[in-house]
Amino acid sequence: MKKKSGTRQQSSSGSGESINRRKFMGTVAAAAGVGAVAGGISFAPAAGAAAVHFPASSYLGGNGPFRIEADLRDCDIEGEIPSNIDGAFYRVGPDFQYPAPKGIPFDGEGHVSMFRIKDGHVDFKSRYARTQRYDAQAEARRRLFNVYRNPFFDDPTVRGANISRGTANTHIVYYNGKMMAMKEDSPPVLMDPLTLETVNNYYTWNGELQSLTHTAHPKFDINTGEIISFGYEGKGLDTDDVYVFSADARGKITWSTWIKVPYVGMLHDFAVSEKYVAFLCIPFATRVDKMKEGWVHFAWDNTLPTWFGVLERGGDGKDLRWFKGPGRCATHVMGTFSEGNTLYVDMDMALGNQFPFFPNLHGEPFDPKTASGYLTRLSVDLSKKNITEYSMEKLYPQTGALPRQDDRYVTHPYRIGFMPTSDPTKPLNAKLGHLPFRPTNSYTKFDHATRTTSEFWVGDDSSLQECCFVPRHRNSPEGDGYLVGIANRLLEGGRSDLVIVDTQQMDAGPVATVHLPYRSYSQVHGWWVSGEDLPKT
Ligand code: V55
Ligand code: FE
């Protein structure tokens, strides 16, 4: 096992960024808190260092920097929050701490917020994750880590220093009594679920995590509390080694193995059934040669195929089988199940690059049409020893991204899924005709047993972020409960509202809307924790 340096093991810091037109996330953290000195290195600003200034255009639209760490007791509520909702909706996304040269939205620092819902009241709180880079940047009062997952253009004061580049800006889950805020290039950051204080900026399962990285999309088995997870580029930049492991609910690693990928690139999410783990290797290639020219970590290489790799849980990584398919962009899993020896994985899948800020390697222009994602079922019958390709079936006509399911069914057979979608039959407010993309105007519920859908439409002036599912009761049937998610009011500068939708009456409008008095940063992913599972105050 590779030993982590003491510095990375336990210190803190941060980072930030500025904006481009398409960026859907905001900027940096309040520079108020002076962070701990990471590893004894001082990043104190030089006398007369430049004042912080974001370009004015950064603040336009819904994606500018937010930067405010909020404590808002008793939010304004329209409608009535069902009295059986007791829990917390957590969300995380990039929010620039300081202006950044490239304005890649995913380069903002992880900002975590929490809507605590209980007895018909809602309290809102948000805090930046005190990552090692956040703290270093706060102390320096400027950005030090400059380009998305590219170490070659870091500030000389931190280049090669033993400071985690992780932003903790991608996903947040509740595990082992802690919130884990995650970025796939580094170990998780642990935050207190009630105060959102950072309690460990480099969590390695007590040193047992062998990988230098950890995905933002671990999976949990609700029956056992077990986590199943992985880290790619696990032995360092551009390595083809992926660490796969599971650990029990108390944080003890119980299974681990290493696998090799066909080519090095983004392994964003993965799939876990009761029997298998599966990986999708998509054509976002890691290109160190391009990084040295200032490019971000990934370049979309339209000459590459997509590979689907399957391994039995508990197995030895050398037994993993790779199955080939045409080049596709697919980042998130809705649900996974196996029937006999056949594994099924449902993902949103597009023909081409879905991230306008990740460049196309061969110079083709970004194409919004091939960026549209459709729910697609990948499958492979593992009893067939000679097959070399996986199968694909497009499941529904809706376009969207960020699919979710009833999280109680993760790793188990499932029937119901949810996804933010763009319904082209719904009107768009005349004042929004200038928008380059149709807003994400709906949450769609998918019933795979009947292949039917139902839809919540948010209105002609709003755009929806990812939703999370809240069970109506602890033992309510699959998919019976509520969706919670943020709507940005596009005619109000993107002001944020939390909408609460009954999944049995998707088309009835929200049962309640929680008004924030401002626009919060955009989330990437969120997580629901039931009040019974939260620590007692
Ligand atoms: C994603 C998000 C990321 C990232 C890589 O949704 C992939 C996909 C917010 O950061 O670094
Ligand atoms: Fe993700």
Coordinates of C-alpha atoms and ligand atoms in Angstrom, one line a residue:
M1 CA 0.0 0.0 0.0
K2 CA 1.2 3.4 -0.9
K3 CA 1.8 5.6 2.1
K4 CA 0.2 9.1 2.1
S5 CA 2.3 12.0 3.0
G6 CA 1.6 13.6 6.4
T7 CA 0.8 16.9 4.7
R8 CA -2.0 15.5 2.5
Q9 CA -3.2 13.4 5.3
Q10 CA -4.5 16.2 7.4
S11 CA -4.5 19.9 6.6
S12 CA -6.6 22.3 4.7
S13 CA -6.8 24.8 1.8
G14 CA -9.0 26.0 -1.1
S15 CA -9.4 27.6 -4.6
G16 CA -11.6 29.5 -6.9
E17 CA -12.3 30.6 -10.5
S18 CA -14.0 33.0 -12.8
I19 CA -16.5 32.6 -15.5
N20 CA -17.3 32.1 -19.0
R21 CA -20.7 32.4 -20.8
R22 CA -21.6 28.8 -20.5
K23 CA -20.3 28.2 -17.1
F24 CA -23.2 26.9 -15.1
M25 CA -21.5 27.4 -11.7
G26 CA -20.3 30.3 -9.7
T27 CA -17.3 31.6 -8.1
V28 CA -15.2 31.4 -5.1
A29 CA -15.3 31.3 -1.5
A30 CA -15.4 34.2 0.8
A31 CA -11.8 35.0 1.5
A32 CA -12.7 35.8 5.1
G33 CA -11.3 32.8 6.8
V34 CA -7.5 32.5 6.9
G35 CA -6.8 28.8 6.6
A36 CA -4.4 26.7 8.5
V37 CA -0.9 26.6 7.0
A38 CA -0.7 23.5 4.9
G39 CA 2.4 21.5 5.7
G40 CA 4.2 24.4 7.3
I41 CA 4.4 26.2 3.9
S42 CA 3.2 29.8 4.1
F43 CA 1.2 31.3 1.3
A44 CA 0.9 34.8 2.8
P45 CA 0.2 37.3 0.1
A46 CA 3.0 39.5 -1.0
A47 CA 2.6 43.1 0.1
G48 CA 0.6 44.9 -2.5
A49 CA -0.8 41.8 -4.1
A50 CA -3.6 42.5 -6.6
A51 CA -7.1 43.1 -5.2
V52 CA -9.7 40.5 -5.9
H53 CA -11.8 41.4 -8.9
F54 CA -14.2 39.3 -10.9
P55 CA -15.1 40.4 -14.4
A56 CA -18.5 42.1 -14.2
S57 CA -19.9 39.6 -16.7
S58 CA -19.2 36.9 -14.1
Y59 CA -22.3 38.0 -12.2
L60 CA -24.7 37.9 -15.1
G61 CA -27.2 35.1 -15.4
G62 CA -27.6 32.2 -13.1
N63 CA -24.0 31.0 -12.9
G64 CA -21.9 33.7 -11.4
P65 CA -20.0 33.4 -8.2
F66 CA -22.1 33.2 -5.1
R67 CA -19.4 33.1 -2.4
I68 CA -21.7 33.7 0.6
E69 CA -21.6 31.2 3.4
A70 CA -25.2 31.4 4.5
D71 CA -27.2 30.8 7.7
L72 CA -30.8 31.4 7.0
R73 CA -33.2 30.3 9.7
D74 CA -36.9 29.8 8.7
C75 CA -36.9 30.2 5.0
D76 CA -40.0 31.6 3.3
I77 CA -42.4 28.8 2.3
E78 CA -45.2 28.8 -0.3
G79 CA -47.6 25.9 0.1
E80 CA -47.3 23.4 2.9
I81 CA -44.4 21.2 3.6
P82 CA -45.8 17.7 4.4
S83 CA -45.4 17.1 8.1
N84 CA -43.9 13.7 7.4
I85 CA -40.8 15.2 5.7
D86 CA -38.0 15.2 8.3
G87 CA -34.5 15.3 7.0
A88 CA -31.9 17.3 5.2
F89 CA -31.2 17.9 1.5
Y90 CA -27.5 18.5 1.0
R91 CA -26.1 19.8 -2.3
V92 CA -22.6 20.6 -3.5
G93 CA -21.2 22.5 -6.5
P94 CA -18.3 24.6 -7.6
D95 CA -18.4 28.2 -6.4
F96 CA -15.3 30.3 -7.4
Q97 CA -13.2 31.4 -4.5
Y98 CA -11.1 33.7 -6.7
P99 CA -11.2 34.7 -10.3
A100 CA -9.6 32.0 -12.5
P101 CA -7.8 32.3 -15.8
K102 CA -9.8 29.7 -17.7
G103 CA -13.2 29.9 -16.1
I104 CA -13.9 26.2 -16.3
P105 CA -17.0 25.8 -14.1
F106 CA -15.8 22.5 -12.6
D107 CA -12.8 24.4 -11.2
G108 CA -14.8 26.3 -8.6
E109 CA -14.3 25.2 -5.0
G110 CA -16.8 22.8 -3.4
H111 CA -19.6 24.8 -1.7
V112 CA -22.0 22.6 0.3
S113 CA -25.4 23.6 1.4
M114 CA -28.1 22.0 3.5
F115 CA -31.9 22.5 3.6
R116 CA -32.9 21.1 7.0
I117 CA -36.6 20.3 6.8
K118 CA -38.6 19.5 9.9
D119 CA -42.1 20.2 11.3
G120 CA -43.0 22.3 8.3
H121 CA -40.0 24.6 8.7
V122 CA -36.8 24.9 6.6
D123 CA -33.4 26.2 7.7
F124 CA -30.7 26.8 5.1
K125 CA -27.0 26.7 5.7
S126 CA -24.0 26.7 3.4
R127 CA -20.2 26.4 3.9
Y128 CA -17.3 25.9 1.6
A129 CA -15.4 22.7 2.1
R130 CA -12.1 23.6 3.7
T131 CA -10.0 21.6 1.3
Q132 CA -6.3 21.8 1.4
R133 CA -6.3 24.1 -1.6
Y134 CA -9.1 26.3 -0.3
D135 CA -7.1 27.0 2.8
A136 CA -3.9 27.7 0.9
Q137 CA -5.7 30.1 -1.5
A138 CA -7.6 31.8 1.3
E139 CA -4.3 32.5 3.0
A140 CA -2.6 33.7 -0.2
R141 CA -5.8 35.7 -1.1
R142 CA -5.6 34.5 -4.7
R143 CA -6.0 31.5 -6.9
L144 CA -3.0 29.1 -6.8
F145 CA -4.4 26.0 -8.6
N146 CA -5.1 27.3 -12.1
V147 CA -6.4 24.8 -14.6
Y148 CA -8.9 21.9 -14.3
R149 CA -7.0 18.9 -13.0
N150 CA -3.8 20.2 -14.7
P151 CA -0.9 20.5 -12.2
F152 CA 1.5 22.1 -14.8
F153 CA 0.2 25.6 -14.4
D154 CA -0.2 25.8 -10.6
D155 CA 1.4 28.8 -8.9
P156 CA 5.1 28.3 -8.2
T157 CA 4.5 28.5 -4.5
V158 CA 2.4 25.3 -4.6
R159 CA 3.7 23.5 -7.7
G160 CA 4.9 20.0 -6.6
A161 CA 3.9 20.9 -3.0
N162 CA 2.2 18.2 -1.1
I163 CA -1.2 19.8 -1.2
S164 CA -4.3 17.9 -2.4
R165 CA -5.7 19.5 -5.6
G166 CA -9.1 18.2 -4.8
T167 CA -12.0 20.7 -4.8
A168 CA -14.7 18.5 -3.1
N169 CA -17.1 20.1 -5.6
T170 CA -18.9 17.2 -7.2
H171 CA -21.0 15.0 -4.9
I172 CA -21.9 14.7 -1.3
V173 CA -23.0 11.6 0.5
Y174 CA -23.6 10.5 4.1
Y175 CA -21.5 7.7 5.3
N176 CA -20.2 6.5 8.6
G177 CA -21.9 9.4 10.3
K178 CA -20.1 12.0 8.2
M179 CA -20.8 14.0 5.1
M180 CA -18.3 13.1 2.4
A181 CA -17.7 15.9 -0.1
M182 CA -15.9 14.5 -3.1
K183 CA -13.9 15.2 -6.3
E184 CA -12.8 12.3 -8.3
D185 CA -9.1 13.3 -8.3
S186 CA -8.6 13.0 -4.6
P187 CA -9.8 11.4 -1.4
P188 CA -13.1 12.6 0.2
V189 CA -13.4 15.5 2.5
L190 CA -15.4 14.9 5.6
M191 CA -17.8 17.5 6.9
D192 CA -19.9 17.6 10.0
P193 CA -23.5 17.0 8.8
L194 CA -25.0 19.6 11.2
T195 CA -22.5 22.4 11.2
L196 CA -20.9 21.7 7.8
E197 CA -17.5 22.3 9.3
T198 CA -14.7 20.4 7.6
V199 CA -13.5 17.7 10.0
N200 CA -11.0 15.8 7.7
N201 CA -9.7 17.2 4.4
Y202 CA -8.1 14.0 3.3
Y203 CA -10.1 10.9 4.3
T204 CA -8.4 7.6 3.5
W205 CA -10.4 5.0 5.4
N206 CA -7.8 5.2 8.2
G207 CA -5.0 4.9 5.7
E208 CA -6.4 1.8 4.1
L209 CA -7.4 3.5 0.8
Q210 CA -4.6 2.5 -1.6
S211 CA -5.6 4.8 -4.4
L212 CA -4.5 8.4 -4.6
T213 CA -8.0 9.2 -5.9
H214 CA -11.6 8.4 -5.0
T215 CA -14.7 8.7 -7.2
A216 CA -17.5 11.2 -6.6
H217 CA -20.0 8.3 -7.1
P218 CA -19.6 5.6 -4.5
K219 CA -22.6 3.3 -4.1
F220 CA -24.3 2.2 -0.9
D221 CA -26.2 -0.9 0.0
I222 CA -29.0 0.3 2.3
N223 CA -29.3 -3.2 3.9
T224 CA -25.7 -3.4 5.1
G225 CA -24.5 0.2 5.1
E226 CA -21.7 -1.0 2.9
I227 CA -20.0 1.3 0.5
I228 CA -18.7 0.1 -2.9
S229 CA -16.3 2.5 -4.5
F230 CA -13.2 3.1 -6.7
G231 CA -10.5 5.5 -7.6
Y232 CA -9.2 6.0 -11.2
E233 CA -5.8 7.3 -12.2
G234 CA -5.2 5.7 -8.8
K235 CA -1.4 5.6 -8.9
G236 CA -1.0 9.2 -10.1
L237 CA -1.6 11.4 -13.1
D238 CA -2.3 9.4 -16.3
T239 CA -1.9 6.0 -14.7
D240 CA -4.2 3.2 -16.1
D241 CA -4.7 1.7 -12.6
V242 CA -8.1 1.7 -11.0
Y243 CA -8.6 0.8 -7.4
V244 CA -11.9 -0.9 -6.5
F245 CA -13.0 -1.6 -3.0
S246 CA -15.9 -2.0 -0.6
A247 CA -15.9 -1.1 3.1
D248 CA -18.4 -1.7 5.9
A249 CA -20.6 0.9 7.5
R250 CA -17.9 1.7 10.1
G251 CA -15.2 2.4 7.5
K252 CA -13.3 -0.8 7.5
I253 CA -12.2 -1.9 4.0
T254 CA -13.4 -5.5 3.4
W255 CA -12.5 -6.0 -0.3
S256 CA -10.1 -4.3 -2.6
T257 CA -8.5 -5.0 -5.9
W258 CA -6.8 -3.2 -8.8
I259 CA -8.0 -3.2 -12.5
K260 CA -6.4 -1.8 -15.7
V261 CA -8.4 0.4 -18.1
P262 CA -8.1 0.1 -22.0
Y263 CA -7.1 3.8 -22.2
V264 CA -6.8 6.5 -19.5
G265 CA -9.8 8.8 -19.4
M266 CA -12.7 10.0 -17.3
L267 CA -14.4 7.2 -15.3
H268 CA -16.9 9.4 -13.7
D269 CA -19.6 7.1 -12.3
F270 CA -19.8 3.3 -12.1
A271 CA -22.5 0.7 -11.6
V272 CA -23.0 -1.8 -8.8
S273 CA -25.5 -4.7 -8.7
E274 CA -25.8 -7.4 -6.0
K275 CA -23.3 -9.4 -8.0
Y276 CA -21.2 -7.1 -10.2
V277 CA -19.3 -3.9 -10.5
A278 CA -19.1 -2.2 -13.9
F279 CA -17.2 0.7 -15.4
L280 CA -17.7 2.8 -18.5
C281 CA -14.6 4.1 -20.1
I282 CA -15.7 7.0 -22.4
P283 CA -13.6 9.0 -24.9
F284 CA -12.7 11.8 -22.5
A285 CA -9.0 11.0 -22.8
T286 CA -6.5 12.1 -20.3
R287 CA -3.9 13.9 -22.4
V288 CA -0.8 15.0 -20.6
D289 CA 0.8 16.3 -23.8
K290 CA -2.2 18.7 -24.1
M291 CA -2.1 19.6 -20.4
K292 CA 1.4 20.8 -20.9
E293 CA 0.1 23.2 -23.5
G294 CA -2.4 24.5 -21.0
W295 CA -5.4 22.3 -21.8
V296 CA -7.7 20.9 -19.1
H297 CA -7.2 17.3 -18.0
F298 CA -9.6 15.7 -20.6
A299 CA -9.9 16.0 -24.3
W300 CA -12.8 14.4 -26.2
D301 CA -11.3 12.0 -28.7
N302 CA -14.0 11.0 -31.2
T303 CA -11.7 8.3 -32.6
L304 CA -12.0 6.2 -29.4
P305 CA -14.5 3.5 -28.7
T306 CA -16.3 3.2 -25.4
W307 CA -15.5 0.2 -23.1
F308 CA -17.8 -1.4 -20.6
G309 CA -15.9 -3.4 -18.0
V310 CA -17.5 -5.9 -15.6
L311 CA -16.1 -7.6 -12.6
E312 CA -17.7 -9.8 -10.0
R313 CA -17.9 -8.2 -6.6
G314 CA -15.3 -9.7 -4.3
G315 CA -13.4 -10.8 -7.4
D316 CA -9.8 -10.4 -8.5
G317 CA -9.3 -7.4 -10.8
K318 CA -7.5 -9.5 -13.3
D319 CA -10.8 -11.3 -14.1
L320 CA -12.5 -8.1 -15.2
R321 CA -13.9 -8.4 -18.8
W322 CA -14.0 -5.4 -21.1
F323 CA -16.8 -5.2 -23.8
K324 CA -16.5 -2.7 -26.6
G325 CA -19.1 -0.2 -28.1
P326 CA -19.1 2.8 -30.3
G327 CA -17.8 6.1 -28.8
R328 CA -20.4 7.6 -26.6
C329 CA -20.7 10.2 -23.8
A330 CA -22.4 8.7 -20.7
T331 CA -21.6 10.1 -17.3
H332 CA -24.3 9.0 -14.8
V333 CA -26.0 5.8 -13.8
M334 CA -29.7 5.8 -13.0
G335 CA -29.8 2.3 -11.7
T336 CA -28.3 -1.2 -12.1
F337 CA -29.5 -4.7 -11.8
S338 CA -28.6 -8.2 -12.8
E339 CA -30.9 -11.1 -13.8
G340 CA -29.0 -14.3 -13.8
N341 CA -25.8 -13.6 -15.5
T342 CA -27.0 -10.6 -17.4
L343 CA -26.1 -7.2 -16.1
Y344 CA -28.2 -4.1 -16.9
V345 CA -27.0 -0.6 -16.4
D346 CA -29.2 2.4 -17.2
M347 CA -27.4 5.7 -18.1
D348 CA -28.0 8.9 -19.8
M349 CA -26.0 8.6 -23.0
A350 CA -25.2 11.0 -25.9
L351 CA -23.5 10.6 -29.2
G352 CA -20.8 13.2 -28.5
N353 CA -19.1 15.5 -26.0
Q354 CA -21.6 16.9 -23.5
F355 CA -19.3 19.4 -21.8
P356 CA -18.7 22.5 -23.9
F357 CA -15.7 23.5 -21.6
F358 CA -13.9 20.2 -22.2
P359 CA -12.3 20.6 -25.7
N360 CA -12.6 18.4 -28.7
L361 CA -9.2 16.9 -29.4
H362 CA -9.6 17.0 -33.2
G363 CA -11.0 20.6 -33.3
E364 CA -14.5 19.9 -34.3
P365 CA -17.0 22.5 -32.9
F366 CA -19.1 21.7 -29.9
D367 CA -22.4 20.3 -31.1
P368 CA -25.4 20.8 -28.9
K369 CA -27.4 18.2 -30.9
T370 CA -25.0 15.3 -30.3
A371 CA -24.7 16.5 -26.7
S372 CA -28.3 15.5 -25.9
G373 CA -28.5 12.6 -23.5
Y374 CA -31.1 9.8 -23.7
L375 CA -31.7 7.1 -21.1
T376 CA -30.0 4.0 -22.5
R377 CA -29.8 0.5 -21.1
L378 CA -26.4 -1.2 -21.5
S379 CA -26.4 -4.9 -21.0
V380 CA -24.1 -7.9 -21.2
D381 CA -24.7 -11.6 -20.7
L382 CA -21.7 -12.7 -18.8
S383 CA -22.5 -16.4 -19.3
K384 CA -21.4 -15.9 -22.9
K385 CA -17.7 -16.5 -22.9
N386 CA -17.0 -15.3 -26.5
I387 CA -18.9 -12.0 -26.8
T388 CA -16.7 -8.9 -27.1
E389 CA -19.4 -6.2 -27.2
Y390 CA -22.1 -4.9 -25.0
S391 CA -25.7 -4.2 -26.1
M392 CA -27.5 -0.8 -26.0
E393 CA -31.2 0.0 -25.9
K394 CA -32.6 3.5 -26.0
L395 CA -35.4 3.5 -23.3
Y396 CA -37.3 6.7 -23.7
P397 CA -37.5 9.7 -26.0
Q398 CA -36.9 12.4 -23.3
T399 CA -33.6 14.2 -23.3
G400 CA -31.9 15.0 -20.0
A401 CA -29.0 14.4 -17.7
L402 CA -28.3 13.7 -14.0
P403 CA -30.6 10.7 -13.6
R404 CA -31.4 9.5 -10.1
Q405 CA -33.3 6.7 -8.4
D406 CA -34.9 5.9 -5.1
D407 CA -31.5 5.5 -3.3
R408 CA -32.9 2.7 -1.1
Y409 CA -32.7 0.5 -4.3
V410 CA -29.1 1.3 -5.3
T411 CA -27.3 -2.0 -6.1
H412 CA -30.7 -3.8 -6.0
P413 CA -33.3 -4.5 -8.8
Y414 CA -35.2 -1.3 -9.4
R415 CA -38.2 0.0 -11.3
I416 CA -38.5 3.7 -10.8
G417 CA -36.1 6.5 -11.9
F418 CA -36.1 10.3 -12.1
M419 CA -34.3 12.7 -14.4
P420 CA -34.3 16.5 -15.1
T421 CA -35.5 16.8 -18.7
S422 CA -36.2 19.4 -21.3
D423 CA -39.7 19.1 -22.6
P424 CA -39.8 20.8 -26.0
T425 CA -43.6 20.9 -26.1
K426 CA -43.8 23.3 -23.1
P427 CA -43.7 27.0 -23.7
L428 CA -40.7 29.2 -23.0
N429 CA -41.3 32.7 -21.6
A430 CA -41.0 35.3 -24.5
K431 CA -38.3 37.2 -22.5
L432 CA -36.1 34.1 -22.6
G433 CA -36.0 33.7 -26.3
H434 CA -32.3 34.7 -26.3
L435 CA -31.1 31.6 -24.4
P436 CA -28.7 29.4 -26.3
F437 CA -30.2 26.3 -24.8
R438 CA -33.8 25.3 -23.8
P439 CA -33.9 25.3 -20.0
T440 CA -34.2 22.0 -18.1
N441 CA -37.9 22.6 -17.5
S442 CA -39.2 19.3 -16.1
Y443 CA -38.5 16.4 -13.7
T444 CA -39.6 13.2 -15.4
K445 CA -40.5 10.0 -13.4
F446 CA -39.8 6.8 -15.4
D447 CA -41.5 3.5 -14.6
H448 CA -39.5 0.8 -16.3
A449 CA -42.1 -1.9 -15.6
T450 CA -44.6 -0.2 -17.8
R451 CA -42.2 2.0 -19.8
T452 CA -44.4 5.0 -18.9
T453 CA -43.5 8.4 -17.7
S454 CA -45.0 11.3 -15.8
E455 CA -43.8 14.8 -15.6
F456 CA -43.5 17.8 -13.3
W457 CA -43.2 21.0 -15.4
V458 CA -41.6 23.9 -13.5
G459 CA -43.0 26.7 -15.6
D460 CA -41.9 28.8 -18.6
D461 CA -39.4 30.9 -16.7
S462 CA -37.3 28.5 -14.7
S463 CA -34.5 25.9 -15.0
L464 CA -34.2 22.8 -12.8
Q465 CA -31.1 21.3 -11.2
E466 CA -30.7 17.7 -10.2
C467 CA -33.3 16.3 -8.0
C468 CA -33.1 13.9 -5.0
F469 CA -35.8 11.4 -3.9
V470 CA -37.3 11.6 -0.4
P471 CA -39.2 8.5 0.7
R472 CA -42.7 9.3 2.0
H473 CA -42.1 7.0 4.9
R474 CA -39.1 4.9 5.8
N475 CA -40.8 1.8 4.4
S476 CA -42.9 3.4 1.6
P477 CA -42.9 1.5 -1.7
E478 CA -40.2 2.3 -4.3
G479 CA -40.4 5.8 -5.7
D480 CA -43.3 6.8 -3.4
G481 CA -42.5 10.1 -1.9
Y482 CA -41.2 13.5 -3.0
L483 CA -38.6 15.0 -5.3
V484 CA -36.6 17.9 -4.0
G485 CA -34.5 20.1 -6.2
I486 CA -33.5 23.7 -7.0
A487 CA -35.3 25.8 -9.6
N488 CA -33.6 28.9 -10.9
R489 CA -36.0 31.7 -11.7
L490 CA -34.4 33.0 -14.9
L491 CA -36.3 36.3 -14.9
E492 CA -35.0 37.1 -11.4
G493 CA -31.3 36.7 -12.0
G494 CA -31.5 33.0 -11.4
R495 CA -32.9 33.3 -7.9
S496 CA -33.1 29.9 -6.3
D497 CA -36.2 28.1 -5.0
L498 CA -36.4 24.6 -3.6
V499 CA -39.3 22.8 -5.1
I500 CA -40.9 19.8 -3.4
V501 CA -42.9 17.6 -5.8
D502 CA -45.1 14.6 -4.9
T503 CA -44.0 11.6 -7.0
Q504 CA -47.6 10.3 -7.1
Q505 CA -48.8 13.6 -8.6
M506 CA -46.0 14.7 -10.7
D507 CA -48.2 17.0 -12.9
A508 CA -50.0 18.7 -9.9
G509 CA -47.3 21.3 -9.3
P510 CA -45.1 21.5 -6.2
V511 CA -46.7 20.7 -2.9
A512 CA -44.4 23.4 -1.5
T513 CA -41.8 25.9 -2.7
V514 CA -39.0 27.2 -0.4
H515 CA -37.9 30.6 -1.5
L516 CA -34.3 31.7 -1.1
P517 CA -33.9 35.4 -1.2
Y518 CA -31.0 35.1 -3.6
R519 CA -29.4 32.9 -6.2
S520 CA -27.3 30.2 -4.7
Y521 CA -24.5 28.6 -6.7
S522 CA -25.5 25.7 -9.0
Q523 CA -25.1 22.2 -7.6
V524 CA -23.6 19.2 -9.4
H525 CA -25.1 16.6 -7.1
G526 CA -27.2 16.3 -3.9
W527 CA -28.1 13.8 -1.2
W528 CA -31.1 13.3 1.1
V529 CA -30.5 12.2 4.7
S530 CA -33.5 11.2 6.8
G531 CA -33.8 13.0 10.2
E532 CA -33.6 9.6 12.0
D533 CA -30.1 9.1 10.5
L534 CA -28.8 12.5 11.4
P535 CA -26.7 13.0 14.6
K536 CA -28.8 14.1 17.5
T537 CA -28.1 17.8 18.5
Ligands
V55_1 C1 -18.2 15.7 -13.8 C2 -18.2 16.7 -12.8 C3 -17.0 17.1 -12.4 C4 -15.8 16.5 -12.8 C5 -15.9 15.5 -13.7 O1 -20.6 15.5 -14.1 C6 -17.1 15.1 -14.2 C7 -19.5 15.2 -14.3 C8 -17.9 18.9 -11.0 O2 -16.8 18.2 -11.5 O3 -14.6 17.0 -12.4
FE2 FE -21.5 13.1 -11.3

